[in-house]
């Protein structure tokens, strides 16, 4: 009896499924990719809390001790420079330009998706070309326009170019979402007496909120991180954005590179974007996966 039980125990232990080598390799690959992607961000975060001696020490200090950590870089960032104002400027310009791009791009995308417009294919082709066109090549023309209209040191000098730069992408993305909607809904709205504008505002846009959020996040990130236009069109310190304010951080000496304050400014300028993405995470996933599965 005891022999039979022991044999049964051996069979049970040997019949346990082993983890395939393929899954082990996949897990190791995922861990490597995560470390590879997060390592620069984690290094920047650690640098923002290190004392200057730990930052410049050789060999590098990868895991600083408690006496090598400090909040001085963050306190100096907000006490010696108007960095809070830079954050407000970036948020204001990015938010307004994103709303303008969505408000003008959504009707245009709906018209290209549903209405029969003469030269529709040509318009779509030109929109795609503008999207692929390097925006830096528009710099000189925009500079002349801003100077002629007297928009220097004005939020409109950034809002208008940012909205215009994001408009083609907004039109293309939203047009693809509008084309996936069933036309029966719009036909029912016409039977109920809705015109084109009412159908767009009351039927189509509420159903494409994930697409609007996803497109808005992309436009917002571009406006938040843009540097060349903000550096050229704005010279007043109180109206500068985060990229420009970070680039102008200087050390106490001519040849000193303030790694700590720059890292702190980078982290402080990235946190709002991270919070924004986390807040709209569900909408973003819905927008990215909408239409991926039919049935």
PDB file of C-alpha atoms in Angstrom:
ATOM      1  CA  UNK A   1       0.000   0.000   0.000  1.00  0.00           C
ATOM      2  CA  UNK A   2       2.802   2.371   0.920  1.00  0.00           C
ATOM      3  CA  UNK A   3       4.635   1.445  -2.291  1.00  0.00           C
ATOM      4  CA  UNK A   4       1.556   2.274  -4.376  1.00  0.00           C
ATOM      5  CA  UNK A   5       1.156   5.654  -2.688  1.00  0.00           C
ATOM      6  CA  UNK A   6       4.822   6.496  -3.271  1.00  0.00           C
ATOM      7  CA  UNK A   7       4.542   5.538  -6.931  1.00  0.00           C
ATOM      8  CA  UNK A   8       1.433   7.729  -7.244  1.00  0.00           C
ATOM      9  CA  UNK A   9       3.266  10.643  -5.616  1.00  0.00           C
ATOM     10  CA  UNK A  10       6.197  10.266  -8.043  1.00  0.00           C
ATOM     11  CA  UNK A  11       3.817  10.192 -11.011  1.00  0.00           C
ATOM     12  CA  UNK A  12       1.989  13.309  -9.765  1.00  0.00           C
ATOM     13  CA  UNK A  13       5.211  15.259  -9.249  1.00  0.00           C
ATOM     14  CA  UNK A  14       6.557  14.232 -12.644  1.00  0.00           C
ATOM     15  CA  UNK A  15       3.296  15.159 -14.374  1.00  0.00           C
ATOM     16  CA  UNK A  16       3.483  18.820 -13.280  1.00  0.00           C
ATOM     17  CA  UNK A  17       3.733  21.049 -16.353  1.00  0.00           C
ATOM     18  CA  UNK A  18       7.156  22.575 -16.800  1.00  0.00           C
ATOM     19  CA  UNK A  19       7.577  26.174 -17.900  1.00  0.00           C
ATOM     20  CA  UNK A  20       8.496  26.130 -21.599  1.00  0.00           C
ATOM     21  CA  UNK A  21      11.840  27.619 -22.554  1.00  0.00           C
ATOM     22  CA  UNK A  22      10.022  29.800 -25.055  1.00  0.00           C
ATOM     23  CA  UNK A  23       8.085  31.538 -22.270  1.00  0.00           C
ATOM     24  CA  UNK A  24      11.269  32.001 -20.244  1.00  0.00           C
ATOM     25  CA  UNK A  25      13.021  33.621 -23.209  1.00  0.00           C
ATOM     26  CA  UNK A  26       9.973  35.826 -23.825  1.00  0.00           C
ATOM     27  CA  UNK A  27       9.946  36.964 -20.191  1.00  0.00           C
ATOM     28  CA  UNK A  28      13.651  37.751 -20.256  1.00  0.00           C
ATOM     29  CA  UNK A  29      13.179  39.715 -23.483  1.00  0.00           C
ATOM     30  CA  UNK A  30      10.321  41.743 -22.005  1.00  0.00           C
ATOM     31  CA  UNK A  31      12.380  42.546 -18.912  1.00  0.00           C
ATOM     32  CA  UNK A  32      15.295  43.640 -21.085  1.00  0.00           C
ATOM     33  CA  UNK A  33      13.088  45.913 -23.208  1.00  0.00           C
ATOM     34  CA  UNK A  34      11.505  47.493 -20.113  1.00  0.00           C
ATOM     35  CA  UNK A  35      14.907  48.142 -18.551  1.00  0.00           C
ATOM     36  CA  UNK A  36      16.244  49.513 -21.841  1.00  0.00           C
ATOM     37  CA  UNK A  37      13.312  51.935 -22.161  1.00  0.00           C
ATOM     38  CA  UNK A  38      13.142  53.026 -18.536  1.00  0.00           C
ATOM     39  CA  UNK A  39      16.869  53.251 -17.797  1.00  0.00           C
ATOM     40  CA  UNK A  40      17.359  56.786 -19.226  1.00  0.00           C
ATOM     41  CA  UNK A  41      14.319  58.090 -17.356  1.00  0.00           C
ATOM     42  CA  UNK A  42      15.399  56.462 -14.102  1.00  0.00           C
ATOM     43  CA  UNK A  43      18.937  57.817 -14.515  1.00  0.00           C
ATOM     44  CA  UNK A  44      17.542  61.315 -15.064  1.00  0.00           C
ATOM     45  CA  UNK A  45      15.359  60.935 -11.978  1.00  0.00           C
ATOM     46  CA  UNK A  46      18.304  59.822  -9.836  1.00  0.00           C
ATOM     47  CA  UNK A  47      20.451  62.646 -11.176  1.00  0.00           C
ATOM     48  CA  UNK A  48      17.844  65.198 -10.128  1.00  0.00           C
ATOM     49  CA  UNK A  49      18.186  64.028  -6.506  1.00  0.00           C
ATOM     50  CA  UNK A  50      21.967  63.554  -6.361  1.00  0.00           C
ATOM     51  CA  UNK A  51      24.333  66.101  -4.881  1.00  0.00           C
ATOM     52  CA  UNK A  52      26.789  67.648  -7.313  1.00  0.00           C
ATOM     53  CA  UNK A  53      29.698  65.586  -5.974  1.00  0.00           C
ATOM     54  CA  UNK A  54      27.818  62.343  -6.674  1.00  0.00           C
ATOM     55  CA  UNK A  55      26.826  63.512 -10.163  1.00  0.00           C
ATOM     56  CA  UNK A  56      30.383  64.332 -11.247  1.00  0.00           C
ATOM     57  CA  UNK A  57      32.146  61.533  -9.384  1.00  0.00           C
ATOM     58  CA  UNK A  58      34.196  58.915 -11.259  1.00  0.00           C
ATOM     59  CA  UNK A  59      33.250  56.072 -11.304  1.00  0.00           C
ATOM     60  CA  UNK A  60      29.553  56.867 -11.571  1.00  0.00           C
ATOM     61  CA  UNK A  61      27.343  56.538  -8.526  1.00  0.00           C
ATOM     62  CA  UNK A  62      24.474  54.338  -9.663  1.00  0.00           C
ATOM     63  CA  UNK A  63      22.884  53.808  -6.243  1.00  0.00           C
ATOM     64  CA  UNK A  64      23.516  56.915  -4.138  1.00  0.00           C
ATOM     65  CA  UNK A  65      23.574  56.683  -0.369  1.00  0.00           C
ATOM     66  CA  UNK A  66      21.165  58.785   1.743  1.00  0.00           C
ATOM     67  CA  UNK A  67      23.839  61.437   2.385  1.00  0.00           C
ATOM     68  CA  UNK A  68      24.255  61.817  -1.406  1.00  0.00           C
ATOM     69  CA  UNK A  69      20.598  62.726  -1.980  1.00  0.00           C
ATOM     70  CA  UNK A  70      19.156  66.231  -1.893  1.00  0.00           C
ATOM     71  CA  UNK A  71      16.096  68.272  -2.889  1.00  0.00           C
ATOM     72  CA  UNK A  72      18.214  71.348  -3.503  1.00  0.00           C
ATOM     73  CA  UNK A  73      17.967  71.130  -7.282  1.00  0.00           C
ATOM     74  CA  UNK A  74      14.171  71.313  -7.145  1.00  0.00           C
ATOM     75  CA  UNK A  75      14.063  74.101  -4.565  1.00  0.00           C
ATOM     76  CA  UNK A  76      16.547  76.183  -6.553  1.00  0.00           C
ATOM     77  CA  UNK A  77      14.597  75.487  -9.728  1.00  0.00           C
ATOM     78  CA  UNK A  78      11.416  77.070  -8.376  1.00  0.00           C
ATOM     79  CA  UNK A  79      13.016  79.712  -6.129  1.00  0.00           C
ATOM     80  CA  UNK A  80      15.671  81.155  -8.425  1.00  0.00           C
ATOM     81  CA  UNK A  81      13.738  80.843 -11.688  1.00  0.00           C
ATOM     82  CA  UNK A  82      10.038  81.257 -12.528  1.00  0.00           C
ATOM     83  CA  UNK A  83       9.725  77.579 -13.437  1.00  0.00           C
ATOM     84  CA  UNK A  84       6.139  77.400 -12.206  1.00  0.00           C
ATOM     85  CA  UNK A  85       5.377  80.132 -14.720  1.00  0.00           C
ATOM     86  CA  UNK A  86       7.074  78.095 -17.437  1.00  0.00           C
ATOM     87  CA  UNK A  87       4.815  75.143 -16.608  1.00  0.00           C
ATOM     88  CA  UNK A  88       1.742  77.358 -16.803  1.00  0.00           C
ATOM     89  CA  UNK A  89       2.852  78.811 -20.150  1.00  0.00           C
ATOM     90  CA  UNK A  90       3.448  75.372 -21.635  1.00  0.00           C
ATOM     91  CA  UNK A  91       0.113  74.067 -20.364  1.00  0.00           C
ATOM     92  CA  UNK A  92      -1.822  77.115 -21.570  1.00  0.00           C
ATOM     93  CA  UNK A  93      -0.291  77.164 -25.045  1.00  0.00           C
ATOM     94  CA  UNK A  94      -0.540  73.390 -25.493  1.00  0.00           C
ATOM     95  CA  UNK A  95      -4.126  73.186 -24.235  1.00  0.00           C
ATOM     96  CA  UNK A  96      -5.458  76.084 -26.333  1.00  0.00           C
ATOM     97  CA  UNK A  97      -3.666  74.962 -29.505  1.00  0.00           C
ATOM     98  CA  UNK A  98      -4.982  71.420 -29.009  1.00  0.00           C
ATOM     99  CA  UNK A  99      -8.549  72.640 -28.570  1.00  0.00           C
ATOM    100  CA  UNK A 100      -8.240  74.816 -31.681  1.00  0.00           C
ATOM    101  CA  UNK A 101      -6.870  71.892 -33.699  1.00  0.00           C
ATOM    102  CA  UNK A 102      -9.693  69.605 -32.546  1.00  0.00           C
ATOM    103  CA  UNK A 103     -12.395  72.249 -33.052  1.00  0.00           C
ATOM    104  CA  UNK A 104     -11.303  72.935 -36.629  1.00  0.00           C
ATOM    105  CA  UNK A 105     -10.054  69.460 -37.519  1.00  0.00           C
ATOM    106  CA  UNK A 106     -13.148  67.498 -36.461  1.00  0.00           C
ATOM    107  CA  UNK A 107     -15.571  69.223 -38.885  1.00  0.00           C
ATOM    108  CA  UNK A 108     -13.007  69.018 -41.683  1.00  0.00           C
ATOM    109  CA  UNK A 109     -12.432  65.319 -41.014  1.00  0.00           C
ATOM    110  CA  UNK A 110     -16.179  64.636 -40.970  1.00  0.00           C
ATOM    111  CA  UNK A 111     -16.647  66.493 -44.238  1.00  0.00           C
ATOM    112  CA  UNK A 112     -13.874  64.469 -45.903  1.00  0.00           C
ATOM    113  CA  UNK A 113     -15.276  61.232 -44.499  1.00  0.00           C
ATOM    114  CA  UNK A 114     -18.984  61.628 -45.266  1.00  0.00           C
ATOM    115  CA  UNK A 115     -19.657  64.522 -47.638  1.00  0.00           C
ATOM    116  CA  UNK A 116     -19.023  64.480 -51.369  1.00  0.00           C
ATOM    117  CA  UNK A 117     -16.566  67.324 -51.904  1.00  0.00           C
ATOM    118  CA  UNK A 118     -15.067  68.200 -55.304  1.00  0.00           C
ATOM    119  CA  UNK A 119     -11.372  67.339 -55.313  1.00  0.00           C
ATOM    120  CA  UNK A 120     -11.646  65.293 -52.138  1.00  0.00           C
ATOM    121  CA  UNK A 121      -8.796  62.944 -53.015  1.00  0.00           C
ATOM    122  CA  UNK A 122      -6.533  65.877 -53.843  1.00  0.00           C
ATOM    123  CA  UNK A 123      -7.321  67.493 -50.500  1.00  0.00           C
ATOM    124  CA  UNK A 124      -6.503  64.275 -48.644  1.00  0.00           C
ATOM    125  CA  UNK A 125      -3.267  63.895 -50.606  1.00  0.00           C
ATOM    126  CA  UNK A 126      -2.208  67.448 -49.800  1.00  0.00           C
ATOM    127  CA  UNK A 127      -3.050  66.864 -46.151  1.00  0.00           C
ATOM    128  CA  UNK A 128      -0.814  63.796 -46.070  1.00  0.00           C
ATOM    129  CA  UNK A 129       2.008  65.730 -47.750  1.00  0.00           C
ATOM    130  CA  UNK A 130       1.735  68.530 -45.199  1.00  0.00           C
ATOM    131  CA  UNK A 131       1.880  65.966 -42.392  1.00  0.00           C
ATOM    132  CA  UNK A 132       5.119  64.540 -43.786  1.00  0.00           C
ATOM    133  CA  UNK A 133       6.606  67.984 -44.402  1.00  0.00           C
ATOM    134  CA  UNK A 134       9.312  68.902 -41.828  1.00  0.00           C
ATOM    135  CA  UNK A 135       7.860  71.737 -39.807  1.00  0.00           C
ATOM    136  CA  UNK A 136      11.288  73.265 -39.248  1.00  0.00           C
ATOM    137  CA  UNK A 137      11.284  74.315 -42.914  1.00  0.00           C
ATOM    138  CA  UNK A 138       8.289  76.549 -42.167  1.00  0.00           C
ATOM    139  CA  UNK A 139      10.314  78.477 -39.625  1.00  0.00           C
ATOM    140  CA  UNK A 140      11.430  81.431 -41.782  1.00  0.00           C
ATOM    141  CA  UNK A 141       7.977  81.963 -43.285  1.00  0.00           C
ATOM    142  CA  UNK A 142       6.298  81.865 -39.889  1.00  0.00           C
ATOM    143  CA  UNK A 143       8.904  84.238 -38.500  1.00  0.00           C
ATOM    144  CA  UNK A 144       8.061  86.822 -41.172  1.00  0.00           C
ATOM    145  CA  UNK A 145       4.338  86.394 -40.524  1.00  0.00           C
ATOM    146  CA  UNK A 146       4.770  86.799 -36.765  1.00  0.00           C
ATOM    147  CA  UNK A 147       6.907  89.888 -37.241  1.00  0.00           C
ATOM    148  CA  UNK A 148       4.506  91.432 -39.773  1.00  0.00           C
ATOM    149  CA  UNK A 149       1.501  90.912 -37.502  1.00  0.00           C
ATOM    150  CA  UNK A 150       3.349  92.044 -34.387  1.00  0.00           C
ATOM    151  CA  UNK A 151       2.697  88.796 -32.526  1.00  0.00           C
ATOM    152  CA  UNK A 152       6.140  88.532 -30.953  1.00  0.00           C
ATOM    153  CA  UNK A 153       6.041  87.871 -27.204  1.00  0.00           C
ATOM    154  CA  UNK A 154       2.406  86.864 -27.523  1.00  0.00           C
ATOM    155  CA  UNK A 155       0.799  83.524 -26.824  1.00  0.00           C
ATOM    156  CA  UNK A 156      -0.814  83.638 -30.267  1.00  0.00           C
ATOM    157  CA  UNK A 157       2.663  83.415 -31.804  1.00  0.00           C
ATOM    158  CA  UNK A 158       2.796  79.843 -30.486  1.00  0.00           C
ATOM    159  CA  UNK A 159      -0.870  78.843 -30.425  1.00  0.00           C
ATOM    160  CA  UNK A 160      -1.475  79.494 -34.131  1.00  0.00           C
ATOM    161  CA  UNK A 161       1.601  77.594 -35.455  1.00  0.00           C
ATOM    162  CA  UNK A 162       1.028  74.697 -33.052  1.00  0.00           C
ATOM    163  CA  UNK A 163      -2.627  74.380 -34.034  1.00  0.00           C
ATOM    164  CA  UNK A 164      -1.745  74.606 -37.730  1.00  0.00           C
ATOM    165  CA  UNK A 165       0.998  71.999 -37.379  1.00  0.00           C
ATOM    166  CA  UNK A 166      -1.325  69.573 -35.590  1.00  0.00           C
ATOM    167  CA  UNK A 167      -4.307  70.179 -37.868  1.00  0.00           C
ATOM    168  CA  UNK A 168      -3.336  67.759 -40.711  1.00  0.00           C
ATOM    169  CA  UNK A 169      -2.673  64.919 -38.284  1.00  0.00           C
ATOM    170  CA  UNK A 170      -5.957  65.628 -36.508  1.00  0.00           C
ATOM    171  CA  UNK A 171      -7.882  65.535 -39.783  1.00  0.00           C
ATOM    172  CA  UNK A 172      -6.332  62.268 -40.942  1.00  0.00           C
ATOM    173  CA  UNK A 173      -6.792  60.451 -37.640  1.00  0.00           C
ATOM    174  CA  UNK A 174     -10.375  61.585 -37.043  1.00  0.00           C
ATOM    175  CA  UNK A 175     -11.358  60.924 -40.650  1.00  0.00           C
ATOM    176  CA  UNK A 176     -10.393  57.267 -40.271  1.00  0.00           C
ATOM    177  CA  UNK A 177     -12.539  56.993 -37.131  1.00  0.00           C
ATOM    178  CA  UNK A 178     -15.519  58.714 -38.758  1.00  0.00           C
ATOM    179  CA  UNK A 179     -15.356  56.295 -41.675  1.00  0.00           C
ATOM    180  CA  UNK A 180     -15.684  53.348 -39.273  1.00  0.00           C
ATOM    181  CA  UNK A 181     -18.986  54.577 -37.857  1.00  0.00           C
ATOM    182  CA  UNK A 182     -22.126  52.961 -39.315  1.00  0.00           C
ATOM    183  CA  UNK A 183     -23.960  55.282 -41.675  1.00  0.00           C
ATOM    184  CA  UNK A 184     -27.296  54.030 -40.366  1.00  0.00           C
ATOM    185  CA  UNK A 185     -26.900  56.248 -37.296  1.00  0.00           C
ATOM    186  CA  UNK A 186     -26.557  59.342 -39.451  1.00  0.00           C
ATOM    187  CA  UNK A 187     -29.441  58.276 -41.649  1.00  0.00           C
ATOM    188  CA  UNK A 188     -31.605  57.903 -38.545  1.00  0.00           C
ATOM    189  CA  UNK A 189     -30.535  61.364 -37.410  1.00  0.00           C
ATOM    190  CA  UNK A 190     -31.592  62.815 -40.767  1.00  0.00           C
ATOM    191  CA  UNK A 191     -34.981  61.121 -40.426  1.00  0.00           C
ATOM    192  CA  UNK A 192     -35.339  62.793 -37.021  1.00  0.00           C
ATOM    193  CA  UNK A 193     -34.683  66.177 -38.638  1.00  0.00           C
ATOM    194  CA  UNK A 194     -31.022  66.704 -37.739  1.00  0.00           C
ATOM    195  CA  UNK A 195     -28.899  68.678 -40.162  1.00  0.00           C
ATOM    196  CA  UNK A 196     -25.208  67.962 -40.802  1.00  0.00           C
ATOM    197  CA  UNK A 197     -23.927  70.157 -37.964  1.00  0.00           C
ATOM    198  CA  UNK A 198     -26.402  68.711 -35.452  1.00  0.00           C
ATOM    199  CA  UNK A 199     -25.528  65.176 -36.535  1.00  0.00           C
ATOM    200  CA  UNK A 200     -21.850  65.887 -36.012  1.00  0.00           C
ATOM    201  CA  UNK A 201     -22.289  67.541 -32.619  1.00  0.00           C
ATOM    202  CA  UNK A 202     -24.959  65.281 -31.107  1.00  0.00           C
ATOM    203  CA  UNK A 203     -24.340  61.889 -32.728  1.00  0.00           C
ATOM    204  CA  UNK A 204     -20.861  61.532 -34.213  1.00  0.00           C
ATOM    205  CA  UNK A 205     -18.600  63.362 -31.762  1.00  0.00           C
ATOM    206  CA  UNK A 206     -20.030  61.712 -28.596  1.00  0.00           C
ATOM    207  CA  UNK A 207     -19.336  58.321 -30.184  1.00  0.00           C
ATOM    208  CA  UNK A 208     -15.736  59.216 -31.052  1.00  0.00           C
ATOM    209  CA  UNK A 209     -14.611  60.600 -27.689  1.00  0.00           C
ATOM    210  CA  UNK A 210     -11.722  58.069 -27.435  1.00  0.00           C
ATOM    211  CA  UNK A 211     -10.485  59.179 -30.857  1.00  0.00           C
ATOM    212  CA  UNK A 212     -10.712  62.836 -29.837  1.00  0.00           C
ATOM    213  CA  UNK A 213      -8.794  62.153 -26.630  1.00  0.00           C
ATOM    214  CA  UNK A 214      -6.082  60.160 -28.411  1.00  0.00           C
ATOM    215  CA  UNK A 215      -5.633  62.808 -31.093  1.00  0.00           C
ATOM    216  CA  UNK A 216      -5.696  65.568 -28.502  1.00  0.00           C
ATOM    217  CA  UNK A 217      -2.993  63.851 -26.434  1.00  0.00           C
ATOM    218  CA  UNK A 218      -0.725  63.619 -29.485  1.00  0.00           C
ATOM    219  CA  UNK A 219      -1.261  67.279 -30.332  1.00  0.00           C
ATOM    220  CA  UNK A 220      -0.758  68.302 -26.708  1.00  0.00           C
ATOM    221  CA  UNK A 221       2.553  66.429 -26.423  1.00  0.00           C
ATOM    222  CA  UNK A 222       3.879  68.060 -29.587  1.00  0.00           C
ATOM    223  CA  UNK A 223       2.978  71.550 -28.361  1.00  0.00           C
ATOM    224  CA  UNK A 224       4.357  70.810 -24.892  1.00  0.00           C
ATOM    225  CA  UNK A 225       7.756  69.675 -26.205  1.00  0.00           C
ATOM    226  CA  UNK A 226       8.201  72.141 -29.078  1.00  0.00           C
ATOM    227  CA  UNK A 227      11.385  74.201 -28.815  1.00  0.00           C
ATOM    228  CA  UNK A 228      12.350  76.136 -31.979  1.00  0.00           C
ATOM    229  CA  UNK A 229       9.212  78.284 -32.300  1.00  0.00           C
ATOM    230  CA  UNK A 230       9.089  78.973 -28.563  1.00  0.00           C
ATOM    231  CA  UNK A 231      12.756  79.989 -28.551  1.00  0.00           C
ATOM    232  CA  UNK A 232      12.398  82.377 -31.490  1.00  0.00           C
ATOM    233  CA  UNK A 233       8.955  83.934 -31.104  1.00  0.00           C
ATOM    234  CA  UNK A 234       9.110  84.494 -27.321  1.00  0.00           C
ATOM    235  CA  UNK A 235      11.886  86.484 -25.659  1.00  0.00           C
ATOM    236  CA  UNK A 236      10.208  87.645 -22.447  1.00  0.00           C
ATOM    237  CA  UNK A 237      11.275  85.453 -19.554  1.00  0.00           C
ATOM    238  CA  UNK A 238       7.781  85.408 -18.039  1.00  0.00           C
ATOM    239  CA  UNK A 239       6.292  83.926 -21.234  1.00  0.00           C
ATOM    240  CA  UNK A 240       8.819  81.180 -21.959  1.00  0.00           C
ATOM    241  CA  UNK A 241       7.867  77.525 -22.027  1.00  0.00           C
ATOM    242  CA  UNK A 242       9.481  74.554 -20.289  1.00  0.00           C
ATOM    243  CA  UNK A 243      11.853  73.475 -23.112  1.00  0.00           C
ATOM    244  CA  UNK A 244      13.239  76.991 -23.483  1.00  0.00           C
ATOM    245  CA  UNK A 245      13.480  77.569 -19.737  1.00  0.00           C
ATOM    246  CA  UNK A 246      15.287  74.252 -19.283  1.00  0.00           C
ATOM    247  CA  UNK A 247      17.747  74.982 -22.081  1.00  0.00           C
ATOM    248  CA  UNK A 248      18.640  78.356 -20.536  1.00  0.00           C
ATOM    249  CA  UNK A 249      19.539  76.984 -17.114  1.00  0.00           C
ATOM    250  CA  UNK A 250      23.145  77.953 -16.433  1.00  0.00           C
ATOM    251  CA  UNK A 251      25.739  77.061 -13.842  1.00  0.00           C
ATOM    252  CA  UNK A 252      27.590  79.255 -11.384  1.00  0.00           C
ATOM    253  CA  UNK A 253      30.645  79.292 -13.680  1.00  0.00           C
ATOM    254  CA  UNK A 254      31.015  79.722 -17.430  1.00  0.00           C
ATOM    255  CA  UNK A 255      32.121  76.175 -18.180  1.00  0.00           C
ATOM    256  CA  UNK A 256      29.963  74.475 -15.552  1.00  0.00           C
ATOM    257  CA  UNK A 257      27.149  72.253 -16.790  1.00  0.00           C
ATOM    258  CA  UNK A 258      24.327  72.185 -14.201  1.00  0.00           C
ATOM    259  CA  UNK A 259      23.354  68.540 -14.582  1.00  0.00           C
ATOM    260  CA  UNK A 260      21.296  68.490 -11.385  1.00  0.00           C
ATOM    261  CA  UNK A 261      19.044  71.495 -12.141  1.00  0.00           C
ATOM    262  CA  UNK A 262      18.601  70.385 -15.761  1.00  0.00           C
ATOM    263  CA  UNK A 263      17.592  66.901 -14.620  1.00  0.00           C
ATOM    264  CA  UNK A 264      15.186  68.394 -12.079  1.00  0.00           C
ATOM    265  CA  UNK A 265      13.662  70.634 -14.757  1.00  0.00           C
ATOM    266  CA  UNK A 266      13.288  67.641 -17.074  1.00  0.00           C
ATOM    267  CA  UNK A 267      11.530  65.588 -14.412  1.00  0.00           C
ATOM    268  CA  UNK A 268       9.284  68.484 -13.379  1.00  0.00           C
ATOM    269  CA  UNK A 269       8.364  69.101 -17.015  1.00  0.00           C
ATOM    270  CA  UNK A 270       7.602  65.439 -17.677  1.00  0.00           C
ATOM    271  CA  UNK A 271       5.405  64.747 -14.637  1.00  0.00           C
ATOM    272  CA  UNK A 272       2.387  66.697 -16.021  1.00  0.00           C
ATOM    273  CA  UNK A 273       2.493  64.645 -19.233  1.00  0.00           C
ATOM    274  CA  UNK A 274       2.682  61.396 -17.276  1.00  0.00           C
ATOM    275  CA  UNK A 275      -0.280  62.408 -15.128  1.00  0.00           C
ATOM    276  CA  UNK A 276      -2.235  63.447 -18.215  1.00  0.00           C
ATOM    277  CA  UNK A 277      -1.658  60.115 -19.934  1.00  0.00           C
ATOM    278  CA  UNK A 278      -2.511  58.160 -16.782  1.00  0.00           C
ATOM    279  CA  UNK A 279      -5.724  60.149 -16.312  1.00  0.00           C
ATOM    280  CA  UNK A 280      -6.885  59.479 -19.893  1.00  0.00           C
ATOM    281  CA  UNK A 281      -5.376  56.000 -20.062  1.00  0.00           C
ATOM    282  CA  UNK A 282      -8.655  54.192 -20.650  1.00  0.00           C
ATOM    283  CA  UNK A 283      -9.753  56.619 -23.366  1.00  0.00           C
ATOM    284  CA  UNK A 284      -6.380  56.376 -25.082  1.00  0.00           C
ATOM    285  CA  UNK A 285      -6.523  52.580 -25.165  1.00  0.00           C
ATOM    286  CA  UNK A 286     -10.057  52.712 -26.536  1.00  0.00           C
ATOM    287  CA  UNK A 287      -8.983  55.158 -29.194  1.00  0.00           C
ATOM    288  CA  UNK A 288      -5.976  53.106 -30.257  1.00  0.00           C
ATOM    289  CA  UNK A 289      -7.894  49.828 -30.414  1.00  0.00           C
ATOM    290  CA  UNK A 290     -11.142  51.132 -31.931  1.00  0.00           C
ATOM    291  CA  UNK A 291     -11.845  49.402 -35.200  1.00  0.00           C
ATOM    292  CA  UNK A 292      -9.054  46.888 -34.742  1.00  0.00           C
ATOM    293  CA  UNK A 293     -11.548  44.024 -34.348  1.00  0.00           C
ATOM    294  CA  UNK A 294     -14.653  43.734 -36.460  1.00  0.00           C
ATOM    295  CA  UNK A 295     -17.686  41.675 -35.703  1.00  0.00           C
TER     296      UNK A 295
END
